[in-house]
Amino acid sequence: MADSLSAECLPSNTFMRGISRLNLWLAWLSGLVLVVATGLVFLEILSRLIFDHSLVWVIELSEYSLLYMTFLGAPYLLEKHRHVAIDLVTDALPEWPRRLLVALMSALAAVACGYCAWVGGLVTLDQLEYGMRETTLMRPPSYLITLVFPLGMLLLAIQFVAQTLDSFKR
């Protein structure tokens, strides 16, 4: 993540500059979660080898870490066009049809991500309201696990809207 918060790296719109900064910070947080999860797995291995004792909670934390890394890092990757993309068809098209297709695909993705954010937000609020807990060893509150889903989807939806608008500006 060599991108800095300098003015030339950020969009011109104030709102999108804020979103871009948030995406960058969440991507750094995603990287930190990766480092911590890797360290915990390493400690788990050492604990089993040296003390013949397993740290069973590490596997559960690793699972949650994968969820958090995915949804915290995805908006940044989409913003910087570093996500997985199959552009075989779009690259073969002339410029105007390509822009139109990219705009349509981005708009559709924005709607899908917005819907997922909405439903995910409702589920997360229900989990908070009813005090639901995971049925795992650590028994964390469920909303702490699912909260990252609507957040990530909302930021992805915003980024897809920006891509839709940008496809006509280029």
mmCIF file of C-alpha atoms in Angstrom:
data_model
loop_
_atom_site.group_PDB
_atom_site.id
_atom_site.type_symbol
_atom_site.label_atom_id
_atom_site.label_comp_id
_atom_site.label_asym_id
_atom_site.label_seq_id
_atom_site.Cartn_x
_atom_site.Cartn_y
_atom_site.Cartn_z
ATOM 1 C CA MET A 1 0.000 0.000 0.000
ATOM 2 C CA ALA A 2 2.368 2.628 -1.200
ATOM 3 C CA ASP A 3 -0.473 5.059 -1.795
ATOM 4 C CA SER A 4 -0.343 8.042 0.488
ATOM 5 C CA LEU A 5 -2.964 10.544 1.460
ATOM 6 C CA SER A 6 -1.443 13.166 -0.808
ATOM 7 C CA ALA A 7 -3.732 15.330 -2.900
ATOM 8 C CA GLU A 8 -2.726 13.822 -6.248
ATOM 9 C CA CYS A 9 -3.804 10.333 -5.139
ATOM 10 C CA LEU A 10 -7.275 11.380 -4.055
ATOM 11 C CA PRO A 11 -10.439 12.155 -6.025
ATOM 12 C CA SER A 12 -11.446 15.813 -6.390
ATOM 13 C CA ASN A 13 -14.847 15.487 -4.679
ATOM 14 C CA THR A 14 -14.679 16.158 -0.913
ATOM 15 C CA PHE A 15 -17.029 13.277 -0.087
ATOM 16 C CA MET A 16 -15.053 10.826 -2.199
ATOM 17 C CA ARG A 17 -11.793 12.104 -0.698
ATOM 18 C CA GLY A 18 -13.184 11.176 2.702
ATOM 19 C CA ILE A 19 -14.286 7.771 1.421
ATOM 20 C CA SER A 20 -10.869 7.261 -0.158
ATOM 21 C CA ARG A 21 -9.139 8.039 3.134
ATOM 22 C CA LEU A 22 -11.513 5.704 4.977
ATOM 23 C CA ASN A 23 -10.834 2.957 2.419
ATOM 24 C CA LEU A 24 -7.094 3.411 2.893
ATOM 25 C CA TRP A 25 -7.332 3.264 6.681
ATOM 26 C CA LEU A 26 -9.543 0.183 6.537
ATOM 27 C CA ALA A 27 -7.100 -1.473 4.133
ATOM 28 C CA TRP A 28 -4.288 -0.817 6.604
ATOM 29 C CA LEU A 29 -6.488 -2.240 9.360
ATOM 30 C CA SER A 30 -7.103 -5.279 7.159
ATOM 31 C CA GLY A 31 -3.354 -5.730 6.809
ATOM 32 C CA LEU A 32 -2.927 -5.420 10.567
ATOM 33 C CA VAL A 33 -5.601 -8.073 11.096
ATOM 34 C CA LEU A 34 -3.661 -10.328 8.714
ATOM 35 C CA VAL A 35 -0.424 -9.822 10.652
ATOM 36 C CA VAL A 36 -2.127 -10.478 14.008
ATOM 37 C CA ALA A 37 -3.942 -13.568 12.698
ATOM 38 C CA THR A 38 -0.709 -14.928 11.239
ATOM 39 C CA GLY A 39 1.072 -14.322 14.537
ATOM 40 C CA LEU A 40 -1.676 -16.083 16.467
ATOM 41 C CA VAL A 41 -1.552 -19.112 14.173
ATOM 42 C CA PHE A 42 2.223 -19.203 14.634
ATOM 43 C CA LEU A 43 1.760 -19.089 18.429
ATOM 44 C CA GLU A 44 -0.790 -21.891 18.168
ATOM 45 C CA ILE A 45 1.722 -24.041 16.302
ATOM 46 C CA LEU A 46 4.457 -23.285 18.842
ATOM 47 C CA SER A 47 2.086 -24.009 21.718
ATOM 48 C CA ARG A 48 1.241 -27.418 20.300
ATOM 49 C CA LEU A 49 4.860 -28.284 19.542
ATOM 50 C CA ILE A 50 6.441 -27.022 22.762
ATOM 51 C CA PHE A 51 3.722 -27.378 25.403
ATOM 52 C CA ASP A 52 1.542 -30.034 23.764
ATOM 53 C CA HIS A 53 -1.382 -27.700 24.417
ATOM 54 C CA SER A 54 -3.665 -26.275 21.745
ATOM 55 C CA LEU A 55 -4.986 -22.719 21.817
ATOM 56 C CA VAL A 56 -8.423 -23.640 20.484
ATOM 57 C CA TRP A 57 -9.670 -20.053 20.317
ATOM 58 C CA VAL A 58 -7.052 -19.196 17.665
ATOM 59 C CA ILE A 59 -8.920 -21.055 14.925
ATOM 60 C CA GLU A 60 -12.112 -19.168 15.709
ATOM 61 C CA LEU A 61 -10.284 -15.829 15.675
ATOM 62 C CA SER A 62 -8.658 -16.788 12.368
ATOM 63 C CA GLU A 63 -12.084 -17.394 10.844
ATOM 64 C CA TYR A 64 -13.324 -14.001 12.000
ATOM 65 C CA SER A 65 -10.103 -12.438 10.742
ATOM 66 C CA LEU A 66 -10.725 -13.748 7.221
ATOM 67 C CA LEU A 67 -14.150 -12.135 7.232
ATOM 68 C CA TYR A 68 -12.775 -8.816 8.477
ATOM 69 C CA MET A 69 -9.804 -8.798 6.088
ATOM 70 C CA THR A 70 -12.090 -9.400 3.124
ATOM 71 C CA PHE A 71 -14.661 -6.720 3.830
ATOM 72 C CA LEU A 72 -12.231 -4.125 5.184
ATOM 73 C CA GLY A 73 -9.838 -4.439 2.250
ATOM 74 C CA ALA A 74 -12.236 -4.885 -0.684
ATOM 75 C CA PRO A 75 -13.347 -1.227 -1.040
ATOM 76 C CA TYR A 76 -9.733 -0.047 -1.252
ATOM 77 C CA LEU A 77 -8.889 -2.678 -3.860
ATOM 78 C CA LEU A 78 -11.921 -1.715 -5.927
ATOM 79 C CA GLU A 79 -11.057 1.981 -5.693
ATOM 80 C CA LYS A 80 -7.492 1.360 -6.892
ATOM 81 C CA HIS A 81 -8.605 -1.123 -9.593
ATOM 82 C CA ARG A 82 -6.579 -3.906 -7.950
ATOM 83 C CA HIS A 83 -9.471 -6.317 -7.608
ATOM 84 C CA VAL A 84 -9.962 -9.394 -9.743
ATOM 85 C CA ALA A 85 -11.521 -8.397 -13.048
ATOM 86 C CA ILE A 86 -12.354 -10.349 -16.166
ATOM 87 C CA ASP A 87 -11.952 -7.716 -18.838
ATOM 88 C CA LEU A 88 -11.538 -9.913 -21.893
ATOM 89 C CA VAL A 89 -14.814 -8.689 -23.423
ATOM 90 C CA THR A 90 -14.568 -5.056 -22.361
ATOM 91 C CA ASP A 91 -11.003 -4.713 -23.665
ATOM 92 C CA ALA A 92 -12.121 -5.945 -27.098
ATOM 93 C CA LEU A 93 -14.846 -3.302 -27.418
ATOM 94 C CA PRO A 94 -14.454 0.165 -28.921
ATOM 95 C CA GLU A 95 -14.225 2.979 -26.369
ATOM 96 C CA TRP A 96 -17.844 4.181 -26.196
ATOM 97 C CA PRO A 97 -19.480 0.714 -25.913
ATOM 98 C CA ARG A 98 -16.788 -0.242 -23.388
ATOM 99 C CA ARG A 99 -17.585 2.802 -21.241
ATOM 100 C CA LEU A 100 -21.284 2.047 -21.442
ATOM 101 C CA LEU A 101 -20.773 -1.611 -20.486
ATOM 102 C CA VAL A 102 -18.484 -0.675 -17.577
ATOM 103 C CA ALA A 103 -21.054 1.877 -16.392
ATOM 104 C CA LEU A 104 -23.879 -0.668 -16.578
ATOM 105 C CA MET A 105 -21.885 -3.372 -14.780
ATOM 106 C CA SER A 106 -20.749 -0.911 -12.109
ATOM 107 C CA ALA A 107 -24.298 0.375 -11.612
ATOM 108 C CA LEU A 108 -25.619 -3.175 -11.274
ATOM 109 C CA ALA A 109 -22.845 -4.015 -8.800
ATOM 110 C CA ALA A 110 -23.653 -0.832 -6.836
ATOM 111 C CA VAL A 111 -27.296 -1.880 -6.546
ATOM 112 C CA ALA A 112 -26.333 -5.420 -5.488
ATOM 113 C CA CYS A 113 -23.822 -4.187 -2.895
ATOM 114 C CA GLY A 114 -26.272 -1.554 -1.652
ATOM 115 C CA TYR A 115 -28.938 -4.208 -1.184
ATOM 116 C CA CYS A 116 -26.482 -6.472 0.655
ATOM 117 C CA ALA A 117 -25.463 -3.547 2.877
ATOM 118 C CA TRP A 118 -29.108 -2.799 3.674
ATOM 119 C CA VAL A 119 -30.044 -6.391 4.509
ATOM 120 C CA GLY A 120 -26.759 -6.940 6.351
ATOM 121 C CA GLY A 121 -27.404 -3.796 8.371
ATOM 122 C CA LEU A 122 -30.878 -5.023 9.316
ATOM 123 C CA VAL A 123 -29.493 -8.402 10.380
ATOM 124 C CA THR A 124 -26.730 -6.739 12.397
ATOM 125 C CA LEU A 125 -29.229 -4.450 14.147
ATOM 126 C CA ASP A 126 -31.455 -7.444 14.956
ATOM 127 C CA GLN A 127 -28.490 -9.273 16.431
ATOM 128 C CA LEU A 128 -27.653 -6.241 18.550
ATOM 129 C CA GLU A 129 -31.259 -5.681 19.642
ATOM 130 C CA TYR A 130 -31.830 -9.301 20.671
ATOM 131 C CA GLY A 131 -28.394 -9.791 22.228
ATOM 132 C CA MET A 132 -27.574 -12.738 19.981
ATOM 133 C CA ARG A 133 -24.284 -14.547 20.492
ATOM 134 C CA GLU A 134 -22.341 -16.960 18.330
ATOM 135 C CA THR A 135 -22.612 -20.608 19.342
ATOM 136 C CA THR A 136 -18.869 -21.094 19.381
ATOM 137 C CA LEU A 137 -16.213 -21.509 22.033
ATOM 138 C CA MET A 138 -15.673 -17.762 22.512
ATOM 139 C CA ARG A 139 -19.388 -16.852 22.220
ATOM 140 C CA PRO A 140 -18.852 -13.292 20.924
ATOM 141 C CA PRO A 141 -21.866 -11.062 20.290
ATOM 142 C CA SER A 142 -23.067 -11.865 16.771
ATOM 143 C CA TYR A 143 -23.293 -8.235 15.702
ATOM 144 C CA LEU A 144 -19.535 -7.812 16.197
ATOM 145 C CA ILE A 145 -18.954 -10.559 13.661
ATOM 146 C CA THR A 146 -21.499 -9.422 11.065
ATOM 147 C CA LEU A 147 -20.966 -5.650 11.425
ATOM 148 C CA VAL A 148 -18.110 -5.680 8.938
ATOM 149 C CA PHE A 149 -20.357 -7.084 6.170
ATOM 150 C CA PRO A 150 -22.756 -4.123 5.798
ATOM 151 C CA LEU A 151 -19.876 -1.675 6.278
ATOM 152 C CA GLY A 152 -17.811 -3.279 3.527
ATOM 153 C CA MET A 153 -20.803 -3.623 1.211
ATOM 154 C CA LEU A 154 -21.794 0.018 1.721
ATOM 155 C CA LEU A 155 -18.291 1.189 0.872
ATOM 156 C CA LEU A 156 -18.226 -1.117 -2.158
ATOM 157 C CA ALA A 157 -21.583 0.292 -3.313
ATOM 158 C CA ILE A 158 -20.241 3.845 -3.007
ATOM 159 C CA GLN A 159 -17.134 2.859 -4.934
ATOM 160 C CA PHE A 160 -19.194 1.228 -7.698
ATOM 161 C CA VAL A 161 -21.318 4.392 -7.999
ATOM 162 C CA ALA A 162 -18.093 6.395 -8.353
ATOM 163 C CA GLN A 163 -16.895 3.962 -11.031
ATOM 164 C CA THR A 164 -20.203 4.321 -12.856
ATOM 165 C CA LEU A 165 -19.842 8.095 -12.941
ATOM 166 C CA ASP A 166 -16.125 7.955 -13.773
ATOM 167 C CA SER A 167 -16.707 5.680 -16.758
ATOM 168 C CA PHE A 168 -18.358 8.615 -18.548
ATOM 169 C CA LYS A 169 -15.681 11.172 -17.602
ATOM 170 C CA ARG A 170 -12.668 9.456 -19.136
#
